[in-house]
mmCIF file of C-alpha atoms in Angstrom:
data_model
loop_
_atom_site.group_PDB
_atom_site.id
_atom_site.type_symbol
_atom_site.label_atom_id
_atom_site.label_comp_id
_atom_site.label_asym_id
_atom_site.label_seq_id
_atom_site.Cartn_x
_atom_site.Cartn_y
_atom_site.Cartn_z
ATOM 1 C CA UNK A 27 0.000 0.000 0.000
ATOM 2 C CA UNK A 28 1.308 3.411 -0.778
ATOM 3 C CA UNK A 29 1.945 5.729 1.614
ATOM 4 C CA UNK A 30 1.931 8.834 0.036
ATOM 5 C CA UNK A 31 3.103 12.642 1.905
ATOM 6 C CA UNK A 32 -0.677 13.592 1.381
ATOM 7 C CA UNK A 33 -1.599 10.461 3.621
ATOM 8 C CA UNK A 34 1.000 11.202 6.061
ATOM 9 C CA UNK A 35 -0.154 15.053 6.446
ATOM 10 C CA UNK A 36 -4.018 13.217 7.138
ATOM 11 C CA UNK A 37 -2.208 11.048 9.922
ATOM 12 C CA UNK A 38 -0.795 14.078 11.482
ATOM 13 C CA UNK A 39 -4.096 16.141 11.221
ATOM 14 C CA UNK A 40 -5.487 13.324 13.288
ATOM 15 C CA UNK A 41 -2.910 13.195 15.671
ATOM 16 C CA UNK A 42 -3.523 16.802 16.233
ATOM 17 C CA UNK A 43 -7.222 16.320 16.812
ATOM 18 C CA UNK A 44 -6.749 13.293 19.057
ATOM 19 C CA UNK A 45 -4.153 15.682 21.253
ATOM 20 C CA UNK A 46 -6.307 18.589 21.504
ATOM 21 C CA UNK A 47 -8.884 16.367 22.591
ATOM 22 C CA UNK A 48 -7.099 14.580 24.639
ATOM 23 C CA UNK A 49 -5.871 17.713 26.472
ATOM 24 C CA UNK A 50 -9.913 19.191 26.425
ATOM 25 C CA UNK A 51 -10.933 15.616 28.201
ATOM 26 C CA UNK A 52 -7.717 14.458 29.830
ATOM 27 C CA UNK A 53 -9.370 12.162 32.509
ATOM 28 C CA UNK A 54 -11.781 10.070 29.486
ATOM 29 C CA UNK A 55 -10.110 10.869 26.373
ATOM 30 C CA UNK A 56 -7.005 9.351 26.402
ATOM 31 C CA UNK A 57 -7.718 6.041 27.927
ATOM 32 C CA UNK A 58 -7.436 2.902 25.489
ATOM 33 C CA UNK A 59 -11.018 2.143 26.074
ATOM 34 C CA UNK A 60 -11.760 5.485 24.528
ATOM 35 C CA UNK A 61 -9.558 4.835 21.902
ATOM 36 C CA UNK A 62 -10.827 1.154 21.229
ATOM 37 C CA UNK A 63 -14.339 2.414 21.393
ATOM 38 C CA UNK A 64 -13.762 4.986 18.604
ATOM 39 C CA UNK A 65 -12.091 2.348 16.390
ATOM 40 C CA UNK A 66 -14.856 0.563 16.910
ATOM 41 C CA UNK A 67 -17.209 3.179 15.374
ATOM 42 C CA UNK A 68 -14.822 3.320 12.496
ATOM 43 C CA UNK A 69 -15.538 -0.344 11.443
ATOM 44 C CA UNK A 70 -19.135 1.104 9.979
ATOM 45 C CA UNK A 71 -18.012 4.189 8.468
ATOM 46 C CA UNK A 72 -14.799 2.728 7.576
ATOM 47 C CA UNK A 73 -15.938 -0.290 5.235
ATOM 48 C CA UNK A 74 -18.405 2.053 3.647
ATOM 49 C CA UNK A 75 -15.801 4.398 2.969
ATOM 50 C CA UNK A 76 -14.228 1.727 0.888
ATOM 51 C CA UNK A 77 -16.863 0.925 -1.351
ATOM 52 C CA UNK A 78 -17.799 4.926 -1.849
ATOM 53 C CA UNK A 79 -13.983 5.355 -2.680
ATOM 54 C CA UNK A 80 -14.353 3.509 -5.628
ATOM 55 C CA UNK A 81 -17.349 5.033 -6.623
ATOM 56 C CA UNK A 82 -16.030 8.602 -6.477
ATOM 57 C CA UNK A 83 -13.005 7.509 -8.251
ATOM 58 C CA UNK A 84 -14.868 6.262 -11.307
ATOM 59 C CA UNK A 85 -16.808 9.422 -11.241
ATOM 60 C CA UNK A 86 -19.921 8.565 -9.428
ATOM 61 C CA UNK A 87 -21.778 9.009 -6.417
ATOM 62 C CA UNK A 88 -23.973 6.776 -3.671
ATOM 63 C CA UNK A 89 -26.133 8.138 -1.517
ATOM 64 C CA UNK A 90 -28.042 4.918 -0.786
ATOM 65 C CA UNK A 91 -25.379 3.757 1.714
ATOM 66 C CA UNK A 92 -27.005 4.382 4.621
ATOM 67 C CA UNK A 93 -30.566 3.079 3.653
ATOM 68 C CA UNK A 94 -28.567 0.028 2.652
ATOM 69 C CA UNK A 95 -27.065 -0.601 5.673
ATOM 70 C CA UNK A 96 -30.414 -0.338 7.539
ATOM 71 C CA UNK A 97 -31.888 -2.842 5.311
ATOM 72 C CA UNK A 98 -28.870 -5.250 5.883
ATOM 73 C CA UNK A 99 -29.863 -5.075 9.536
ATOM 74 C CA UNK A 100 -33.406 -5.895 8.985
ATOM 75 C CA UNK A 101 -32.542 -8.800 6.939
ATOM 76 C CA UNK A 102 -30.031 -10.534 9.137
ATOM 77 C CA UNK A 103 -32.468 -9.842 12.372
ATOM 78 C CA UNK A 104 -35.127 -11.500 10.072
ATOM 79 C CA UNK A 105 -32.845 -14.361 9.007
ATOM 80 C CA UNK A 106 -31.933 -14.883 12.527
ATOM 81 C CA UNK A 107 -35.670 -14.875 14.021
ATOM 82 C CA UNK A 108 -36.408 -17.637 10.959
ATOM 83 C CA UNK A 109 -33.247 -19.951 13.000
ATOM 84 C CA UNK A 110 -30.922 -19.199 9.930
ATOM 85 C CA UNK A 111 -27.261 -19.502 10.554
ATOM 86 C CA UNK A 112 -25.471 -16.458 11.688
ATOM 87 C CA UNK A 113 -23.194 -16.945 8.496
ATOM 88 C CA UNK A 114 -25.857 -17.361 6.064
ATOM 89 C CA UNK A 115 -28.295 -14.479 7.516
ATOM 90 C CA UNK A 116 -25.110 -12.537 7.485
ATOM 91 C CA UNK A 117 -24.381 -13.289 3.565
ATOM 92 C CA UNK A 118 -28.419 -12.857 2.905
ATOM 93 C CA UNK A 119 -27.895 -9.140 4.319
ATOM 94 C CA UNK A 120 -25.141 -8.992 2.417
ATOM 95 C CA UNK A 121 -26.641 -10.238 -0.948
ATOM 96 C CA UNK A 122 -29.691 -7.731 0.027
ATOM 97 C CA UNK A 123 -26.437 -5.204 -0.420
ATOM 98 C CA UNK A 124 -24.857 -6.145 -3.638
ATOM 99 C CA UNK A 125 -28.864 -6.391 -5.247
ATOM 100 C CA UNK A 126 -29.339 -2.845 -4.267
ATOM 101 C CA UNK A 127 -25.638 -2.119 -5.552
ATOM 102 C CA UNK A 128 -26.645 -3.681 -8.897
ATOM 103 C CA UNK A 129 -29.631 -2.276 -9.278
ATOM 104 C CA UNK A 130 -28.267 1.265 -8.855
ATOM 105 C CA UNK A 131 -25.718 0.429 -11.044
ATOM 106 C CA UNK A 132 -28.062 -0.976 -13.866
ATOM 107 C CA UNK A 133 -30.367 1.696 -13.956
ATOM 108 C CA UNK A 134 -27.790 4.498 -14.206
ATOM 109 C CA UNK A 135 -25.721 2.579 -17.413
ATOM 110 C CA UNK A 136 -28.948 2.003 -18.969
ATOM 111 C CA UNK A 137 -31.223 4.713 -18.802
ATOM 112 C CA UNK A 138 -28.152 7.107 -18.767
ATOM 113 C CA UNK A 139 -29.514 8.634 -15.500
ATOM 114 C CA UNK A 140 -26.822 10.925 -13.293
ATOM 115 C CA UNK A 141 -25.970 8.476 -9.989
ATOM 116 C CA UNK A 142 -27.097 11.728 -7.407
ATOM 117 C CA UNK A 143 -30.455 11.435 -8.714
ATOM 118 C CA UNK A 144 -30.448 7.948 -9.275
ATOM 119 C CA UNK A 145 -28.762 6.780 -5.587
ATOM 120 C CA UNK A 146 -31.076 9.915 -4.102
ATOM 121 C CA UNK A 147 -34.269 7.787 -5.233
ATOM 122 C CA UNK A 148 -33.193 4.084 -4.026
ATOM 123 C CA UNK A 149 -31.748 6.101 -0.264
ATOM 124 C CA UNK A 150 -35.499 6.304 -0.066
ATOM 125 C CA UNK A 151 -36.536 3.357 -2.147
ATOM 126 C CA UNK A 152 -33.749 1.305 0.073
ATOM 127 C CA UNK A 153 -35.272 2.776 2.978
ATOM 128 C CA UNK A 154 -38.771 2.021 2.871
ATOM 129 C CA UNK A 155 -38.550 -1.439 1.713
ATOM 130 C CA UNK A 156 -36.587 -1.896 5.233
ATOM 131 C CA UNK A 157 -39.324 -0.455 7.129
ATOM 132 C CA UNK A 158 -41.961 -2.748 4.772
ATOM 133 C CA UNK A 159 -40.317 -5.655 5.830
ATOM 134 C CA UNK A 160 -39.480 -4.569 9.354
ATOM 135 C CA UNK A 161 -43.649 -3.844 9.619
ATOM 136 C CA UNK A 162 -41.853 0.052 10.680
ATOM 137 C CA UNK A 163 -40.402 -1.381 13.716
ATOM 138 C CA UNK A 164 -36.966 -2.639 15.329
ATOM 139 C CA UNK A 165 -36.641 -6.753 14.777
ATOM 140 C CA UNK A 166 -35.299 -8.252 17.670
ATOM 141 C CA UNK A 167 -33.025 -11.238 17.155
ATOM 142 C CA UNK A 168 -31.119 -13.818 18.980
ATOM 143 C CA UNK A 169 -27.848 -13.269 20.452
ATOM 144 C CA UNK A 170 -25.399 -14.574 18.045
ATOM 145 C CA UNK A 171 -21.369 -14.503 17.248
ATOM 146 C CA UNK A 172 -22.436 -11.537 14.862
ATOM 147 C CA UNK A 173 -22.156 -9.530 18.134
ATOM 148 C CA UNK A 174 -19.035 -10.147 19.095
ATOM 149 C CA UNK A 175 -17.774 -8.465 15.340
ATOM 150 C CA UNK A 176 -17.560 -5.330 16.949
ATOM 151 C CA UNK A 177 -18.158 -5.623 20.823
ATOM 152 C CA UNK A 178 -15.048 -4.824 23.282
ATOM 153 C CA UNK A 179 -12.254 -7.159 23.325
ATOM 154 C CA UNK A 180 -12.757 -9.545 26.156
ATOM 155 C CA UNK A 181 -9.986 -9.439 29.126
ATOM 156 C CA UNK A 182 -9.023 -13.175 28.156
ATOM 157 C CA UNK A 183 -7.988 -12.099 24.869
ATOM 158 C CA UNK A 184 -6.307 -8.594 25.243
ATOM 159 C CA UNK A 185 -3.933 -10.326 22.615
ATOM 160 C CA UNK A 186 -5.986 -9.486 20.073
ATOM 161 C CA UNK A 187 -5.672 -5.408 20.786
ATOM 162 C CA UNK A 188 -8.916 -4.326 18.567
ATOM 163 C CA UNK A 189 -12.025 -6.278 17.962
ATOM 164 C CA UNK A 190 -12.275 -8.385 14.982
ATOM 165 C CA UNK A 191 -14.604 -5.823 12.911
ATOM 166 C CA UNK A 192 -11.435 -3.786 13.536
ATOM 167 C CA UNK A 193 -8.977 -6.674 11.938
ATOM 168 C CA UNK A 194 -11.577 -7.330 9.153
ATOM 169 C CA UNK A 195 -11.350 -4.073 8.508
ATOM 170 C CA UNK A 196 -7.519 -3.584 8.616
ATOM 171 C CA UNK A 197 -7.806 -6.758 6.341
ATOM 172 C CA UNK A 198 -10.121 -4.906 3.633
ATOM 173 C CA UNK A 199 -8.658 -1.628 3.970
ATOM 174 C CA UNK A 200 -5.622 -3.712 2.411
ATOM 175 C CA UNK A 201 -7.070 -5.456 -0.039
ATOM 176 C CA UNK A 202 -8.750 -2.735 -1.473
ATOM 177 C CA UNK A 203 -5.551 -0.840 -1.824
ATOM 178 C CA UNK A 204 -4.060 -3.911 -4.284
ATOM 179 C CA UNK A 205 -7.728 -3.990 -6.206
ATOM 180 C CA UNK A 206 -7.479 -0.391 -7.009
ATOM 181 C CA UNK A 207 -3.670 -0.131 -7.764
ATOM 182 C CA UNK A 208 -3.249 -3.756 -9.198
ATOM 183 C CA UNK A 209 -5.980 -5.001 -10.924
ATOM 184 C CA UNK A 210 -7.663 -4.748 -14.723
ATOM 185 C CA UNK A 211 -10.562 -3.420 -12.620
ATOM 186 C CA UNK A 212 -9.071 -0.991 -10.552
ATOM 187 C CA UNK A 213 -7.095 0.894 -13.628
ATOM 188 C CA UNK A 214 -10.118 0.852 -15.202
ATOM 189 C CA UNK A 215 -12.191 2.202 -12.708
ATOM 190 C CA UNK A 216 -9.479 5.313 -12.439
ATOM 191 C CA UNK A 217 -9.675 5.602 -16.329
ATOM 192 C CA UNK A 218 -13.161 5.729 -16.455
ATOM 193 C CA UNK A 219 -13.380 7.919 -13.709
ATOM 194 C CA UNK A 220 -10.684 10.057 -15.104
ATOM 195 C CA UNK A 221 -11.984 10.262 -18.551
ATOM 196 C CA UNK A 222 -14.872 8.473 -19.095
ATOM 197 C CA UNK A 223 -15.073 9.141 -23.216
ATOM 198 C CA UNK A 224 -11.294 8.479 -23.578
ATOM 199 C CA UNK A 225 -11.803 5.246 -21.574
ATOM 200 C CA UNK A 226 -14.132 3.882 -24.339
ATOM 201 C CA UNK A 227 -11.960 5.026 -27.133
ATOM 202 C CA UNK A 228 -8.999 2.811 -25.534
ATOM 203 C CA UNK A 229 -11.622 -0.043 -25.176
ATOM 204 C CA UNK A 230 -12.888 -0.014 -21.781
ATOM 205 C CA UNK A 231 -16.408 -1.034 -21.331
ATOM 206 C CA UNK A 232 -17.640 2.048 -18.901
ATOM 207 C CA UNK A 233 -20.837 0.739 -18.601
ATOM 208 C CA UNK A 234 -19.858 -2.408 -17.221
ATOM 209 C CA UNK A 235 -17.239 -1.287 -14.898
ATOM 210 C CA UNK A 236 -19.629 1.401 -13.376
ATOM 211 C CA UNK A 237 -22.000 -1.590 -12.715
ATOM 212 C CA UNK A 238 -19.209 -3.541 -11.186
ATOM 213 C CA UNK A 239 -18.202 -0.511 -9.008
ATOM 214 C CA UNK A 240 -21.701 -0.122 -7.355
ATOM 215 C CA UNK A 241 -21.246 -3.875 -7.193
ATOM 216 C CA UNK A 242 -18.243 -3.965 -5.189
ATOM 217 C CA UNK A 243 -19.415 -0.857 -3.278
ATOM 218 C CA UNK A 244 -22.827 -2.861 -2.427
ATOM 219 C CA UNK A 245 -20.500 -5.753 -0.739
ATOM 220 C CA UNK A 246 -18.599 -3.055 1.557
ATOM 221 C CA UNK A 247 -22.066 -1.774 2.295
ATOM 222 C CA UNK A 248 -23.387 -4.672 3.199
ATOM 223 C CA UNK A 249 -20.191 -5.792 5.868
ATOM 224 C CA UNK A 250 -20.861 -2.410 7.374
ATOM 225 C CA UNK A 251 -24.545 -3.619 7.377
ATOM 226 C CA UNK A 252 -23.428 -6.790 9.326
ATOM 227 C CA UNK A 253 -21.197 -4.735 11.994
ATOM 228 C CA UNK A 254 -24.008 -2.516 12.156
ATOM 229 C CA UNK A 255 -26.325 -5.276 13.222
ATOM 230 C CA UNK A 256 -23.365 -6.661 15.287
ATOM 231 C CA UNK A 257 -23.362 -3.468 17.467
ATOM 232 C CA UNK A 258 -27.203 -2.880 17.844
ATOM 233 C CA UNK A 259 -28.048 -7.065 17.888
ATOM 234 C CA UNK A 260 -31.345 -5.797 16.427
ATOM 235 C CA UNK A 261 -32.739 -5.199 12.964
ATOM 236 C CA UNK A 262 -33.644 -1.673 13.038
ATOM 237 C CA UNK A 263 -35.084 0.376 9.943
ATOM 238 C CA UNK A 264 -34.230 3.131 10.755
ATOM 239 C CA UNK A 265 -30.773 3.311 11.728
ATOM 240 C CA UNK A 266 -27.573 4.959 9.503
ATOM 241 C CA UNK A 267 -29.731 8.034 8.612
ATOM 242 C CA UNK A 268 -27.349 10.294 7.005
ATOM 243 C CA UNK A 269 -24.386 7.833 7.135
ATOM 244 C CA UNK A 270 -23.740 8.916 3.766
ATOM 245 C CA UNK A 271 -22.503 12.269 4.486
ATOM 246 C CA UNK A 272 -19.857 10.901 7.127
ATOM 247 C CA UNK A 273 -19.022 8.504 4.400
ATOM 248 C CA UNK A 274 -18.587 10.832 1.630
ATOM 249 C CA UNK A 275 -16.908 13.605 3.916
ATOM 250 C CA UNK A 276 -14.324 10.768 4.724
ATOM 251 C CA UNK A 277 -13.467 9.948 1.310
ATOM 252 C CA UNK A 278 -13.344 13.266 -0.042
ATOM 253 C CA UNK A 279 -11.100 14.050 3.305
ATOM 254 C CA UNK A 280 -8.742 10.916 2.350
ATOM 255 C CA UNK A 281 -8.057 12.678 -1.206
ATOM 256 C CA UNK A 282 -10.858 11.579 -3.220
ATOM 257 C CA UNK A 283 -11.760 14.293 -6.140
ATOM 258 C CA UNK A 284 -15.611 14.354 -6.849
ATOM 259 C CA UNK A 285 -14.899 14.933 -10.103
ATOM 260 C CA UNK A 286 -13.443 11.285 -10.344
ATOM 261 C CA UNK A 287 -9.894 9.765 -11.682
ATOM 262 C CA UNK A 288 -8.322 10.214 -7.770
ATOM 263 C CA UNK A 289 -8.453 8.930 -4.455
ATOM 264 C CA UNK A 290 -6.655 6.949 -1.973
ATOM 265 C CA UNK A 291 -8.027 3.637 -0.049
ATOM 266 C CA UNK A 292 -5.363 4.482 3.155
ATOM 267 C CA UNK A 293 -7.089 8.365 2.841
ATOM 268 C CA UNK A 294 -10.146 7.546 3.213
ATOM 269 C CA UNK A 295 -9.638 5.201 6.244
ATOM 270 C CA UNK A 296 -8.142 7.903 7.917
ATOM 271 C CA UNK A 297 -10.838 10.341 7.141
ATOM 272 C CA UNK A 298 -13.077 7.820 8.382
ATOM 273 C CA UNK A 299 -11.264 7.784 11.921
ATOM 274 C CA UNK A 300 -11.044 11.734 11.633
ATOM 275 C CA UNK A 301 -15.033 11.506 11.632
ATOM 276 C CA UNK A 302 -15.418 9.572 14.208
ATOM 277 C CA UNK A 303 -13.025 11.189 16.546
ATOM 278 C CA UNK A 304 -14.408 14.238 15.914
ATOM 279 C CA UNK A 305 -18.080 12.931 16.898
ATOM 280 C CA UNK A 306 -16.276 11.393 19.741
ATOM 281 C CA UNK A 307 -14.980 14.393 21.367
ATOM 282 C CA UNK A 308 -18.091 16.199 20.522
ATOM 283 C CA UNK A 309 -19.995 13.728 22.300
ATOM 284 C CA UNK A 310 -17.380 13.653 25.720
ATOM 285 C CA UNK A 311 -17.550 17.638 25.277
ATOM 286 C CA UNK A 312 -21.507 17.589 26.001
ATOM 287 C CA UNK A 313 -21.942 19.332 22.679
ATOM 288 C CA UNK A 314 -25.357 19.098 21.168
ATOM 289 C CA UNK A 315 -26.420 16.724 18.238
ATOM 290 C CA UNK A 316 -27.168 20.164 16.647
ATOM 291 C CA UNK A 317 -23.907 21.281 17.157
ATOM 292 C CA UNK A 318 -22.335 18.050 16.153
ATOM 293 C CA UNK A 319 -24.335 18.541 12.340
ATOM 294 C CA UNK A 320 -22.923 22.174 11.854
ATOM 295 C CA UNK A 321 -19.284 20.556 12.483
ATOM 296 C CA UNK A 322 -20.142 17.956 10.166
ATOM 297 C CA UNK A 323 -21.426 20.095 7.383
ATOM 298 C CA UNK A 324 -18.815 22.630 7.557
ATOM 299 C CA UNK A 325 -16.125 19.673 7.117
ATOM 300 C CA UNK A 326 -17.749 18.233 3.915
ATOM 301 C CA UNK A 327 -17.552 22.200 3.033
ATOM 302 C CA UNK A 328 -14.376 22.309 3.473
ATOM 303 C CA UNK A 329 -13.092 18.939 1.956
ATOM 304 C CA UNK A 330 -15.365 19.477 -0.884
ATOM 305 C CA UNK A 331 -13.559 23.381 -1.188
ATOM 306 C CA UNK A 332 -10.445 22.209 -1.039
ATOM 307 C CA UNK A 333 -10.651 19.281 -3.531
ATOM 308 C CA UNK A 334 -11.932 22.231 -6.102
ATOM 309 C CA UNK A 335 -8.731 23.942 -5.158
ATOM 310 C CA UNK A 336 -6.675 20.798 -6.149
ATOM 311 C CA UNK A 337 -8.090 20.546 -9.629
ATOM 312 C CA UNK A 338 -7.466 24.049 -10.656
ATOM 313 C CA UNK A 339 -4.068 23.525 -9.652
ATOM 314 C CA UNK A 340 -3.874 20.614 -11.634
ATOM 315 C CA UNK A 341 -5.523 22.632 -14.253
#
């Protein structure tokens, strides 16, 4: 994976913001509780953050991730209350995922619709077939291993350091970084993101890789689904409202350009942790959910502003 100066600048920004909060909330901040628990609340926005990363890179947008992740929950609780496997409700939520994915994919390549309007119509088609299926209440499940995906590491296995969402995710976050920089598919995805009529003249089916991107992005939707469920143990409708915005803030903090062709898998990790630390201290600090939105909308602001300012330089 390459660590690039832009990547280690994000590491220090974080650092930063983990000191100053630190020194704000010296008794609760610094403890490695605190710090496990916010890694913990990375896993979600984390794995989302990869599939939207590819997305943005091939020029595209999802706003569906967060009604996507809701329904994920719904169908695992579901699965579970029908005495399914944990593994196979788990891969059922996920399917749920890669379906929706597809579908967003599909009906963007073929009725040559723009993704924000597309995604913006299946965030709410997503989110009411949860609720439909859900009868517009939480699903209560059986306790499962699903649970212990992102719950606090046990005392009799301290070896471990970080719960295994947080390993999984490590695991991904990897992963991802080969797909992107090794892979047929991931030089295509930049080249169609980059240039999506000089793609085809080279060759490159656009329509097919889009579909594969919302695809791929669908499957990291869906895992965040399953750690979702994992940390409520419930199937709840109505959870991960406005996810998207922490997820796209991340990536486009991590280096992603809207306007496609760029990004970074390692970035957008670390915006992801940047998000989450930031909701963190806000939370320790007493500060208002009201309070906590204005922060949030201001960064997206500002990452969006300054990715603007990157491609007239490059101009």
């Amino acid at each position: 994976m390459k660590f690039s100066l832009k990547n280690a600048v994000l590491v220090g920004v974080w650092a930063a913001l983990y000191a100053i909060l630190w020194a704000l909330l010296p008794e609760s901040f610094g403890t490695m509780r605190n710090f496990e628990t916010i890694v913990r609340q990375t896993v979600i926005v984390g794995l989302a953050a990869l599939g939207m990363t590819f997305v943005i890179i091939a020029g595209l947008i999802d706003l569906s991730v967060g009604s996507l992740v809701a329904l994920v929950t719904v169908v695992i609780a579901l699965g579970l209350k029908m005495d399914l496997p944990p593994g196979l409700a788990a891969l059922l939520g996920i399917g749920a995922a890669v379906l929706g994915g597809f579908l967003n994919g599909l009906v963007i390549t073929r009725l040559q619709v723009s993704a924000f309007i597309v995604t913006l119509a299946s965030l709410l088609a997503f989110r009411g077939i949860a609720k439909g299926l859900a009868s517009e209440q939480k699903v209560d499940a059986p306790l499962t291993w699903l649970s212990d995906l992102t719950a606090s590491v046990p005392k009799d296995k301290s070896w471990m350091l970080l719960p295994t969402g947080a390993w999984i995710l490590v695991g991904l976050t990897i992963l991802s970084a080969w797909i992107l920089r090794s892979t047929v598919f991931g030089r295509r995805a930049v080249a169609v993101g980059s240039n999506e009529a000089t793609a085809r003249l080279c060759g490159i089916d656009s329509r097919a890789v889009q579909v594969g991107v919302f695809c791929l992005a669908g499957l990291f939707f869906g895992l965040a689904g399953v750690m979702q469920f994992g940390r409520l143990t419930v199937g709840d409708p109505t959870v991960a409202m406005g996810l998207e915005l922490s997820v796209i803030a991340a990536v486009v903090i991590g280096g992603a350009s809207l306007s496609g062709g760029e990004g970074s898998i390692f970035g957008s990790i670390v915006g992801a942790l940047i998000m989450t630390t930031i909701a963190a201290g806000a939370s320790q600090l007493g500060l208002p959910n009201w309070i906590q939105e204005i922060v949030t909308g201001a960064i997206i602001l500002v990452a969006v502003a300054l990715d603007r300012w990157r491609s007239r330089q490059l101009a």
